[in-house]
XYZ file of C-alpha atoms in Angstrom:
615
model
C 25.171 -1.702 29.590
C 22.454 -1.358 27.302
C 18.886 -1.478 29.185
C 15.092 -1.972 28.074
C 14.180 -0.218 25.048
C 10.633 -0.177 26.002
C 9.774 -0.005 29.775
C 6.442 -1.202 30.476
C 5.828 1.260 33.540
C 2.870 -0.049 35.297
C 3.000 -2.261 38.524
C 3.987 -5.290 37.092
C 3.992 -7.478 39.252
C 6.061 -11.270 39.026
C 3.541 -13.821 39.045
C 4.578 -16.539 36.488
C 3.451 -19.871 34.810
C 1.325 -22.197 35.474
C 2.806 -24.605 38.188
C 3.298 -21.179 39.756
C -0.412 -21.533 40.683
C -1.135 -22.024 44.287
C -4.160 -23.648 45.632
C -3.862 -23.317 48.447
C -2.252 -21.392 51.574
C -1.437 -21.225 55.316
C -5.383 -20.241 56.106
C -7.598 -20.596 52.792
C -5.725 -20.069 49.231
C -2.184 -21.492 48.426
C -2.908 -24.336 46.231
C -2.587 -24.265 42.262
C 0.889 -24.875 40.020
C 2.774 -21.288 39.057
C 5.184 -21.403 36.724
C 4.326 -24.255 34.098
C 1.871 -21.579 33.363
C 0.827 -18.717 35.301
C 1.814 -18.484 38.924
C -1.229 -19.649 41.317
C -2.084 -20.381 44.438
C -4.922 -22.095 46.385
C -7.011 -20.706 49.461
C -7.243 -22.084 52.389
C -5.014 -21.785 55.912
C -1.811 -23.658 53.971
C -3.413 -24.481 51.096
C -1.737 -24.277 47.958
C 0.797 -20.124 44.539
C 1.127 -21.729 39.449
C 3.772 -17.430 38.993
C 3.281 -16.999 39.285
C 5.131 -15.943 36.993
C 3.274 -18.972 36.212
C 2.554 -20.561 38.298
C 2.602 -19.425 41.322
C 0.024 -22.072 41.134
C -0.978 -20.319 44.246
C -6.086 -20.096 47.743
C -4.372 -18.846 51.156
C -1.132 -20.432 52.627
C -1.552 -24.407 52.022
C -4.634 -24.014 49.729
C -3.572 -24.732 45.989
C -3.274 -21.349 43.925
C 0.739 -19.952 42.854
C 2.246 -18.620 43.257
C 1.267 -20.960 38.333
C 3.035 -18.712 36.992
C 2.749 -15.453 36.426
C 3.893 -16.295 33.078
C 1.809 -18.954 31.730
C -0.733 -16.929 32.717
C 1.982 -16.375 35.015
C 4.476 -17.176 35.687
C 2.662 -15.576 34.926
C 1.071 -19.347 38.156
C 3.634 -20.469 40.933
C 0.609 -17.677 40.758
C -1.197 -14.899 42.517
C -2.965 -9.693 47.918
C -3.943 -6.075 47.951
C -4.091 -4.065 51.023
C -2.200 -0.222 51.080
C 1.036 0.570 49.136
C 2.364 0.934 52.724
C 5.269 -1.630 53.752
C 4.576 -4.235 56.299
C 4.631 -2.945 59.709
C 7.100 -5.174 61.131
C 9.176 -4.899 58.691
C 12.981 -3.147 59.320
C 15.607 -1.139 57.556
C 18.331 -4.083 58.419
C 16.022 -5.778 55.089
C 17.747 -3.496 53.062
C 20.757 -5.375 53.389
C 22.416 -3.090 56.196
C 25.716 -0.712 55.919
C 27.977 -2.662 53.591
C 30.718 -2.813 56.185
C 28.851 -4.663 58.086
C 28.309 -7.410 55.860
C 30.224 -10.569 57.453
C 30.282 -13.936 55.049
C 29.308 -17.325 56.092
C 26.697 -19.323 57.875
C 23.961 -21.723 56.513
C 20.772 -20.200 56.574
C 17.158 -22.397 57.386
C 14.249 -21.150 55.313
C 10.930 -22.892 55.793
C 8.604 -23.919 53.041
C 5.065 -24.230 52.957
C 5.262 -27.714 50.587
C 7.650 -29.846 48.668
C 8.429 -29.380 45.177
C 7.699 -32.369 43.140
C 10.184 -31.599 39.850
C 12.981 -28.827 38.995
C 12.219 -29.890 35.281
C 9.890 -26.251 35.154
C 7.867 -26.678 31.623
C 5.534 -28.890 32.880
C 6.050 -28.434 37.207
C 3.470 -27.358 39.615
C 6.230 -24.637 40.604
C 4.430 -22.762 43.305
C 5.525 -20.283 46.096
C 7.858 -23.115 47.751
C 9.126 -24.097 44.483
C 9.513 -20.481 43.494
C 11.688 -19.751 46.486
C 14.152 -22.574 46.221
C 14.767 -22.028 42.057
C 15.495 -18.287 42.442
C 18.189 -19.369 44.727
C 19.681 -21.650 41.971
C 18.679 -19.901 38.810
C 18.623 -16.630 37.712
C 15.806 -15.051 35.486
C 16.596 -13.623 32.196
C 14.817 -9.951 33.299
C 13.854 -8.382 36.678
C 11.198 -6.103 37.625
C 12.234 -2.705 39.595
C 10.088 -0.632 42.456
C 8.333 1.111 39.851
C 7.197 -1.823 37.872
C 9.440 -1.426 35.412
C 11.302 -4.386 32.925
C 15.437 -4.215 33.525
C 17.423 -6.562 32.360
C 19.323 -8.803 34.916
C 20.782 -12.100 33.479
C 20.535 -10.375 29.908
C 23.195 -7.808 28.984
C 19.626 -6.240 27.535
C 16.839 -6.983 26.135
C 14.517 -5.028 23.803
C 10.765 -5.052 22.210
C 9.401 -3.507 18.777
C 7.205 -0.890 19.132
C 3.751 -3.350 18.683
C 5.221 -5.861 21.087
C 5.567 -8.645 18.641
C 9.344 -8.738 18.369
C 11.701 -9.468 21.199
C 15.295 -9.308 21.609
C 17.369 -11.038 24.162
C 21.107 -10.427 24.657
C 22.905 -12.568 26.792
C 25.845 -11.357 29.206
C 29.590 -12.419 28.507
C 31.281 -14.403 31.188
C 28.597 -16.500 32.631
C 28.840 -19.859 33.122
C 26.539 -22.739 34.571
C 27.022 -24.619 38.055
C 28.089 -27.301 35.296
C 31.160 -25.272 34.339
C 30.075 -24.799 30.418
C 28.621 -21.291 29.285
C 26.001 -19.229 29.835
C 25.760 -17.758 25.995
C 23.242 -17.111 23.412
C 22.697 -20.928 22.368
C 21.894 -21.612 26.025
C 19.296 -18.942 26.364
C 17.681 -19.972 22.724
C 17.884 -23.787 24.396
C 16.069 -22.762 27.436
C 13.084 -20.571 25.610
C 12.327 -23.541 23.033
C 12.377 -26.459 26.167
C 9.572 -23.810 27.887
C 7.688 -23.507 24.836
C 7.209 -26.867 24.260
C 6.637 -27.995 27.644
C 2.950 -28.917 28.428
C 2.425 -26.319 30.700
C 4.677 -23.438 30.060
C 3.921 -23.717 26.735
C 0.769 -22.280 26.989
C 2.406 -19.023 27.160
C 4.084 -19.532 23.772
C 0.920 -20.194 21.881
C 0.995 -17.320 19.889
C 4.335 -17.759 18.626
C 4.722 -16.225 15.028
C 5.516 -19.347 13.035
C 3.512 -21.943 15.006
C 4.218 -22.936 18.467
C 3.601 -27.015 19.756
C 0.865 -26.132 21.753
C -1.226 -23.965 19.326
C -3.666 -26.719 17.571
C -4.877 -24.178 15.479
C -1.412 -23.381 14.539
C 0.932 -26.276 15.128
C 4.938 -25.321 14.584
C 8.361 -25.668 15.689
C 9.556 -23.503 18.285
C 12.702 -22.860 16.687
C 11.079 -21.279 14.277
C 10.217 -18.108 16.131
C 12.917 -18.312 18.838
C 16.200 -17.916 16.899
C 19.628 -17.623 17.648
C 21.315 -14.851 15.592
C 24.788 -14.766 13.884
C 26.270 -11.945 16.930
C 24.167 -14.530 19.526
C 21.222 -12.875 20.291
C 18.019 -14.444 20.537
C 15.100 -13.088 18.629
C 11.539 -14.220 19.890
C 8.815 -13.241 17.317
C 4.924 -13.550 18.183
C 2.266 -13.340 15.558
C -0.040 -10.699 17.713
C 1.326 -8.368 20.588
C 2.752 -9.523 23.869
C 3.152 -6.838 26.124
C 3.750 -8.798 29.580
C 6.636 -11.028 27.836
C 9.529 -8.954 30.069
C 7.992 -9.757 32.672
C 7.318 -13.333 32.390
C 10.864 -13.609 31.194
C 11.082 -12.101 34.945
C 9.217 -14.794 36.666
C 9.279 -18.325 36.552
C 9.637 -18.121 32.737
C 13.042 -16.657 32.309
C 14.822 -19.042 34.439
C 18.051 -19.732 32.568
C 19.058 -23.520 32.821
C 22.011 -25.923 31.373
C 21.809 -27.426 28.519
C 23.126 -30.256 30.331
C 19.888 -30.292 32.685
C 17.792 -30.018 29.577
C 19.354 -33.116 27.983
C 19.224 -35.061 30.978
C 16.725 -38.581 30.563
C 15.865 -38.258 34.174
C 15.609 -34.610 34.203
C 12.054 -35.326 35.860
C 13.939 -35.859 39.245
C 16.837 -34.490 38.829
C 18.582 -31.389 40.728
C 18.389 -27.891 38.908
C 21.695 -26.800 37.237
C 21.389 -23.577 36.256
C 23.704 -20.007 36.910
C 21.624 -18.901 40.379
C 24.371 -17.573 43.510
C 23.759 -21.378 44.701
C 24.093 -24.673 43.878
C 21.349 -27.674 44.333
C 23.371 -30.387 45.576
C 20.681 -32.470 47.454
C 17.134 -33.408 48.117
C 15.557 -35.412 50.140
C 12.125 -35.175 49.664
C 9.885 -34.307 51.912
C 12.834 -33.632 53.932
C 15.208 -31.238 52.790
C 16.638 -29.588 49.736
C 20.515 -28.334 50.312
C 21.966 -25.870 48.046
C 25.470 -24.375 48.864
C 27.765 -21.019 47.590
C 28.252 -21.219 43.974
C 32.317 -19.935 43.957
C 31.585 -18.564 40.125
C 28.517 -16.770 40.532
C 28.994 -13.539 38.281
C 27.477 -10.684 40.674
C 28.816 -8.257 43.040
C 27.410 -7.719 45.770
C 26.427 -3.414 46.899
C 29.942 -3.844 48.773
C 31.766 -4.758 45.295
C 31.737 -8.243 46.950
C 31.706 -11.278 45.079
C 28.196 -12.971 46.424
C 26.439 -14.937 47.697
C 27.576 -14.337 51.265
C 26.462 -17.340 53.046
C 27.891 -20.951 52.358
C 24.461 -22.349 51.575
C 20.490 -22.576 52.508
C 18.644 -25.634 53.734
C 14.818 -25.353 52.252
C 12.713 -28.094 55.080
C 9.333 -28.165 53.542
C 6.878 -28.258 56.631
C 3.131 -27.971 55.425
C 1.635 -27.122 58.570
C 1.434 -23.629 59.683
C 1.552 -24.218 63.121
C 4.533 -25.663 62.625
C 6.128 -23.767 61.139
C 5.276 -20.909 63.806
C 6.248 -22.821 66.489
C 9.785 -24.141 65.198
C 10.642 -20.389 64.356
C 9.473 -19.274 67.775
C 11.911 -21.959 69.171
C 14.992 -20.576 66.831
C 14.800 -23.730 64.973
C 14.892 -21.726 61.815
C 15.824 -18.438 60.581
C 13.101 -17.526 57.350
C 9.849 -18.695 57.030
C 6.641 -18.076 54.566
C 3.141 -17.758 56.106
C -0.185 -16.179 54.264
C -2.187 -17.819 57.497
C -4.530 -14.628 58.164
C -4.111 -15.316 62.179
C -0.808 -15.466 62.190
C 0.098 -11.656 60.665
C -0.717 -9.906 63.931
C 1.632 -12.100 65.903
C 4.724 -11.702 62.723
C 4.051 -8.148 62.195
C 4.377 -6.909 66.333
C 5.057 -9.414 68.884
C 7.981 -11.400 66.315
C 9.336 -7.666 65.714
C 9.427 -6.256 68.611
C 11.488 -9.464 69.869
C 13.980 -7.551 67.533
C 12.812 -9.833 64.710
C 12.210 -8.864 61.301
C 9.495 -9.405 58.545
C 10.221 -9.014 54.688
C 9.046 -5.688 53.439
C 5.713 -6.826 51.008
C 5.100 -5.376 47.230
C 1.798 -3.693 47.525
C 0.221 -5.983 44.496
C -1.381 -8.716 46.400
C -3.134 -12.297 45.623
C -6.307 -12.970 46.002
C -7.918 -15.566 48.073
C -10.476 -17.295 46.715
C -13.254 -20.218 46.291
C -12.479 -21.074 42.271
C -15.892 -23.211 40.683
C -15.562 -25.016 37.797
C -17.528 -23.470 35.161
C -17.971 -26.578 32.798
C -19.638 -28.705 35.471
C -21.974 -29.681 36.948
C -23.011 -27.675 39.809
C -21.321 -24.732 38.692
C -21.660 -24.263 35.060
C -25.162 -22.799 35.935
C -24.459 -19.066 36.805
C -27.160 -19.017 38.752
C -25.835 -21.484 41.190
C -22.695 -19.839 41.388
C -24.910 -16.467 42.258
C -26.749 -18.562 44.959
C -24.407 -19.460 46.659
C -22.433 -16.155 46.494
C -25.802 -15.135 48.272
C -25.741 -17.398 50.856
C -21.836 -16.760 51.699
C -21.409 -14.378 54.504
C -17.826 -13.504 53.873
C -17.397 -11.124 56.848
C -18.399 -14.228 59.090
C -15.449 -15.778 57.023
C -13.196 -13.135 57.402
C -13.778 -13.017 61.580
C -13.291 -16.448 62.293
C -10.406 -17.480 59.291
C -8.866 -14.034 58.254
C -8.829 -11.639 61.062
C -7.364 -8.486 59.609
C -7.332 -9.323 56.432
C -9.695 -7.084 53.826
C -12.350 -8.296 51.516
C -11.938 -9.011 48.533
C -14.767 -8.108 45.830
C -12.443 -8.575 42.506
C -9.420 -9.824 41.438
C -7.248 -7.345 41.906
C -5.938 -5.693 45.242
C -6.780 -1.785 46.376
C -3.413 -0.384 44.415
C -3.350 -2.474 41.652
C -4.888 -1.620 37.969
C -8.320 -2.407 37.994
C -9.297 -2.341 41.231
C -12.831 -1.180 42.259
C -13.737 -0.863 45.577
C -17.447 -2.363 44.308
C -17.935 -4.098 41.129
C -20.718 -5.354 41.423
C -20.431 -8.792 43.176
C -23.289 -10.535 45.405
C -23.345 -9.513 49.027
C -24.415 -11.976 51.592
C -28.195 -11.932 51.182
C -30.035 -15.617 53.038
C -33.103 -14.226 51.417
C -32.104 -13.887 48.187
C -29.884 -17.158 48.364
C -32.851 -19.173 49.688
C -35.337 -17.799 47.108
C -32.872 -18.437 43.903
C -32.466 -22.299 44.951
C -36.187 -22.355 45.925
C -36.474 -21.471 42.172
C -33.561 -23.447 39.877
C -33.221 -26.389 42.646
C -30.347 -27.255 45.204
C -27.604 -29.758 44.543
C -27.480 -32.928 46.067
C -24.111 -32.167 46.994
C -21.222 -29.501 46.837
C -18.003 -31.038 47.044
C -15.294 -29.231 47.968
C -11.908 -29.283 47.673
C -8.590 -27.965 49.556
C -4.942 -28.966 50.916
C -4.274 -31.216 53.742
C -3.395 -28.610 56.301
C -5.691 -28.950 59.577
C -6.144 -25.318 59.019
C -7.790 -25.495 55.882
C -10.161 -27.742 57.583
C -11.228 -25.632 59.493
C -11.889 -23.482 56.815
C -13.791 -25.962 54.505
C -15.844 -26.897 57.846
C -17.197 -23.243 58.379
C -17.931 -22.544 54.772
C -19.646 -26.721 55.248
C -21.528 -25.473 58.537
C -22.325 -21.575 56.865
C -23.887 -23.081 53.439
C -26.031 -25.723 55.495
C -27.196 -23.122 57.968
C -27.805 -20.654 55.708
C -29.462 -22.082 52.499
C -29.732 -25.876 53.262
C -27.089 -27.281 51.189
C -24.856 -30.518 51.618
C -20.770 -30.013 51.736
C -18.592 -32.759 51.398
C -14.923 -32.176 51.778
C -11.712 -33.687 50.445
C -7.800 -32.912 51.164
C -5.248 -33.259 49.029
C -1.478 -33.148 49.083
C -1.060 -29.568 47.034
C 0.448 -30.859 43.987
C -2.163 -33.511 44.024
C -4.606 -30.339 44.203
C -2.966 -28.640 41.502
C -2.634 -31.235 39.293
C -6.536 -31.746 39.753
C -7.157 -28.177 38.701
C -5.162 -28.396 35.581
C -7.223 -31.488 34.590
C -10.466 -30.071 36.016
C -11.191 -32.333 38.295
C -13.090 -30.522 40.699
C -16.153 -28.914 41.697
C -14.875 -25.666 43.944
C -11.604 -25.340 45.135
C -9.935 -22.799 47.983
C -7.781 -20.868 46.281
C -4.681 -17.999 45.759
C -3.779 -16.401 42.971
C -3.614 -13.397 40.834
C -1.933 -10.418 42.505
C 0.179 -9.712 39.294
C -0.382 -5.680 39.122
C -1.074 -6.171 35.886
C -4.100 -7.290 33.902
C -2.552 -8.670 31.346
C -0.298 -11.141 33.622
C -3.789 -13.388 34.095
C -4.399 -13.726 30.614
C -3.511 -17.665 30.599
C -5.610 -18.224 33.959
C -8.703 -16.452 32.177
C -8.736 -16.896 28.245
C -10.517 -19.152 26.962
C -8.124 -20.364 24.302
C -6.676 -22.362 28.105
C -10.152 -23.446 29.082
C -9.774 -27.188 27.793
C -7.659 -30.414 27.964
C -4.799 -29.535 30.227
C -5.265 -26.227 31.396
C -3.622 -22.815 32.906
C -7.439 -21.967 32.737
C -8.551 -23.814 35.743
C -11.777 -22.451 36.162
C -12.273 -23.296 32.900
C -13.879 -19.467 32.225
C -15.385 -19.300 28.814
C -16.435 -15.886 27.784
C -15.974 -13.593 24.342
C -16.170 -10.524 26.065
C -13.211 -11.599 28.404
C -11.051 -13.191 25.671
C -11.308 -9.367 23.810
C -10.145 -7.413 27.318
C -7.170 -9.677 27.816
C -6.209 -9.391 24.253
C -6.104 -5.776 25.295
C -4.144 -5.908 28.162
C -1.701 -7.504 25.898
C -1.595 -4.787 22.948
C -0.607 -2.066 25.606
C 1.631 -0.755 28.334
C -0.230 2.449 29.208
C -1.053 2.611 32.908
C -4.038 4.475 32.197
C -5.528 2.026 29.517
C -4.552 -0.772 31.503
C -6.590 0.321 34.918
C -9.541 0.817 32.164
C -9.385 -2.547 30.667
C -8.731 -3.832 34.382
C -12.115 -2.147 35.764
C -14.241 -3.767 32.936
C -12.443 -7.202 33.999
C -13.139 -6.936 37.091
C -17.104 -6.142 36.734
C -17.657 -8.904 34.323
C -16.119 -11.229 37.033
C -18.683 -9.637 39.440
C -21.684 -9.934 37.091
C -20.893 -13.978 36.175
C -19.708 -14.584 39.874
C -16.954 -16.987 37.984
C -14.737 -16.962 41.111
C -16.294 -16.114 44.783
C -13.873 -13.676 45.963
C -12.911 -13.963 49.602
C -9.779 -11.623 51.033
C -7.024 -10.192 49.554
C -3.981 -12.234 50.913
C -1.086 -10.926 53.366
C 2.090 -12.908 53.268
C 4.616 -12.765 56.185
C 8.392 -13.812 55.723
C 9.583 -13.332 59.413
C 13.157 -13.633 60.023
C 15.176 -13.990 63.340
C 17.650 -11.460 64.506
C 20.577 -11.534 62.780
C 19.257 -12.032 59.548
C 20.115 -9.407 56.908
C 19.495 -8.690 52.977
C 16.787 -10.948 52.181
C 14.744 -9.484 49.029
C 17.837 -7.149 48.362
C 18.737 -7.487 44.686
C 21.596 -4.584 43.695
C 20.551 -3.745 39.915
C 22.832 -2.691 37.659
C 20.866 0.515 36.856
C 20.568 1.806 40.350
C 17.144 1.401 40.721
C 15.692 -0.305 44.141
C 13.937 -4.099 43.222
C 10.382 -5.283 43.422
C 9.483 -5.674 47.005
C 8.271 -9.274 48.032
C 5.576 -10.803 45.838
C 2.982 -13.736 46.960
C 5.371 -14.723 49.495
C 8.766 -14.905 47.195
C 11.743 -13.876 48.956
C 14.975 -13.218 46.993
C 18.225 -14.255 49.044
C 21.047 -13.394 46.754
C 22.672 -10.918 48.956
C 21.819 -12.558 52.276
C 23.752 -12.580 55.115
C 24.056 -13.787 58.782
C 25.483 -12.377 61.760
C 27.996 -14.369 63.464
């Protein structure tokens, strides 16, 4: 097998596209689409995670964020958690898949989600952490991303960059074939890269395309152009200026591989995935369910030279309140759940373990939770306001009552990630201060504020209501929205401040389509709708370079002009919990072809390829 010519050896982490951002999530930040851009998520106790890659919205559990994708911006977006580089406490060595001749086949799996998925078709999908889970099942992505943050292929028999990061090619496997029957080949892969560069949301991340790409205004083109299928059947992807982070998006929400079949379908808006994943989507009933069962030609072996998967099938019930969710996996009503609920990790991480329970081991890049202002309006396109009210925040208060446990957050990115400072810079609770800067540029009539309906992120809009009232004076009106509602409002910019999740990439240059301005208007991966010159010229940084060192650098100055502007208020870094029953073995496990041990958990994502259930 041939492997990545260039290995971009930083902690990169898989956030994806757009509809991979979350806004919003179990306690304050899960909201936001991941992978039709970056992944991100929204804050907030179940708010919504747009990959991201993408899209991972992603704020906390049911707040909108992302998971957008960590590619879009995301897939990167989907979207978007630092605390130690330690693994969670609760979490055991049975994760690892256990002794190989133990493995026993069979058995339907329950895995609870913290929303429903609106759309499989992924170009233009609010594809957060929910949506995330349930299409790695199905689909495969064209790269992976190993323990040390490095690009391997997985899908691809390889897959190789130019030394300036302009020039990408993708070779796809022999012998794979689509839940449809037809193949896996070259064609396919070409087919799948031009439908995500043209979508409205995805395509974000191909705006730089070397010919013209169909969402560059500036520089208008066909797709096909720069993404083209070779005589031997490789794919060559060619961008005008260097793109660094494209192995990973390819790794996130991004790189899914799907039939051409899906593609052409005129309903594809609502219909089930088909794509080469160990399982196949055979129903959904929304709000309800979504079944997917063994696919009897997937083409990997399992670390027992096993054909996988091992189980006949998962059911995904989406169940939006934490509680909920808690309680049925207390009662053994399920068997995997997600939860970024900042009360609830005590309770996962000891009592649920030493039950003889289990909790997914977590990568040590983490989102971010987050209140997200609009920049272009009204109130908060004054930075002053946004500094005021920083001021009048106290965030420990937050922290006590919402996310016990939890760290503060003063930046974007997480204690172990590039570019984290332990003190940028950014506005410490000061009534004072707060009073005496809206004494002097006036107080708004009214903040309104926006976050998933979870009855946990209620309670979290209601203290930051009764804090800001208390404190400085000021008026709060809330409003709840069903998360894709939420993220769909972001995109448009149809919001004042939203709770929030996202970022959590490990790598700067994975939030370049949640942060550049050239995604700061009409349908945007730039939700905040950020607008800065000195920004746009670190991001173009991030993307010229895969030295650790430089990266951290550029990360740093990042993170202190975020401080100085107070574009986001920062809240807590954001700990996910996957808890497990007994019984439950090899979730996260991926067996790579190089030998290498896979990315640990990111934002909440949980891999079950090579899961397994005791009899």
């Amino acid at each position: 097998m041939k492997y990545s010519a260039r290995r971009v050896a930083t902690l990169l982490v898989a956030g994806t596209m757009i509809a991979a951002s979350c806004g919003g999530s179990d306690d304050a930040s899960d909201s936001g689409p991941e992978d039709a851009g970056p992944e991100t998520e929204t804050t907030g106790a179940d708010t919504t995670d747009a990959d991201t890659e993408s899209t991972d919205t992603d704020a906390t559990d049911d707040a909108a964020t992302d998971d957008a994708d960590d590619d879009a911006a995301t897939d990167e977006s989907d979207a978007g958690d630092a605390t130690d580089d330690e693994t969670t406490d609760g979490a055991t060595p049975e994760d690892d898949g256990a002794d190989a001749a133990d493995i026993e086949r069979g058995g339907t799996l329950t895995y609870l989600l913290e929303a429903e998925s609106d759309t499989w078709d992924i170009p233009g999908a609010n594809c957060a952490v929910s949506c995330i889970t349930v299409m790695n099942a199905v689909a495969d992505t064209m790269t992976t991303v190993n323990e040390d943050g490095e690009v391997e292929p997985f899908l691809l028999e390889s897959f190789e960059a130019n030394d300036d990061f302009t020039e990408f090619t993708l070779v796809m496997r022999d012998g794979v074939t689509f839940h449809d029957g037809t193949p896996a080949d070259g064609a396919a892969v070409q087919r799948t890269l031009i439908e995500m560069a043209s979508g409205v949301l995805a395509g974000q991340t191909y705006f730089d395309l070397a010919n013209g790409a169909p969402n560059n205004p500036d520089n208008p083109g066909d797709a096909a152009d720069s993404i083209v299928l070779n005589d031997d059947g490789s794919v060559t992807v060619s961008f005008a200026n260097p793109y660094s982070t494209y192995g990973i998006f390819l790794a996130n929400r991004g790189g899914w591989l799907v039939a051409p079949s899906f593609w052409d379908d005129p309903d594809r808006a609502g219909a089930l995935m088909v794509a080469t994943g160990p399982f196949i989507m055979t129903n959904q009933i929304r709000g309800e369910v979504t079944e997917v069962v063994a696919n009897p030609d997937y083409w990997r072996d399992g670390a027992d030279g096993e054909p996988l998967p091992y189980l006949d099938g998962v059911n995904f019930r989406p169940v939006p309140d934490v509680s909920t969710r808690r309680a049925t996996m207390e009662a053994g009503d399920a068997d995997v759940n997600m939860d970024s609920f900042g009360e609830n990790q005590e309770f996962w991480n000891n009592e649920w373990v030493e039950a003889g329970n289990g909790v997914v081991d977590e990568d040590p890049a983490r989102e971010v939770s987050y209140l997200m202002f609009n920049n272009s309006k009204p109130p908060f396109d004054d930075p002053q306001v946004r500094r005021a009210l920083a001021l009048c925040t106290d965030r420990n208060e937050y922290l006590t009552f919402r996310e016990p446990g939890n760290d503060l957050a003063n930046g974007p990115f997480a204690e172990g990630s590039p570019g984290y400072l332990e003190d940028p810079g950014f506005p410490q609770f000061d009534v004072d201060a707060g009073n005496a800067l809206f004494d002097e540029i006036g107080r708004p009539d009214v903040i309104n504020y926006g976050t998933t309906n979870v009855p946990a992120n209620l309670i979290t809009a209601e203290l930051f209501a009764d804090m800001w009232n208390r404190n400085c004076g000021l008026n709060v009106a809330i409003d709840q929205f069903e998360q894709a509602e939420l993220i769909t409002k972001a995109i448009t910019g149809d919001f004042e401040v939203f709770a929030w999740r996202n970022h959590g990439q490990g790598h700067p240059g994975m939030e370049y389509v949640w942060w550049h301005s050239q995604f700061s208007t009409g349908l945007a991966l730039n939700f905040g709708r950020i607008v800065d010159p000195e920004l746009d010229d670190l991001l173009e940084q991030s993307w010229a370079t895969a030295d650790a060192d430089e990266l951290d650098a550029i990360g740093q100055d990042i993170n202190v002009l975020f401080a100085e502007n107070v574009y986001n208020m920062w809240l807590n870094t954001t700990e996910w919990a996957n808890p497990y029953r007994q019984g439950v073995h090899g979730l996260q496990h991926l067996t790579l072809e190089s030998g290498n041990p896979n990315q640990q958990s990111i934002a909440g994502r949980v891999e079950l390829d090579e899961a397994w259930v005791e009899s």
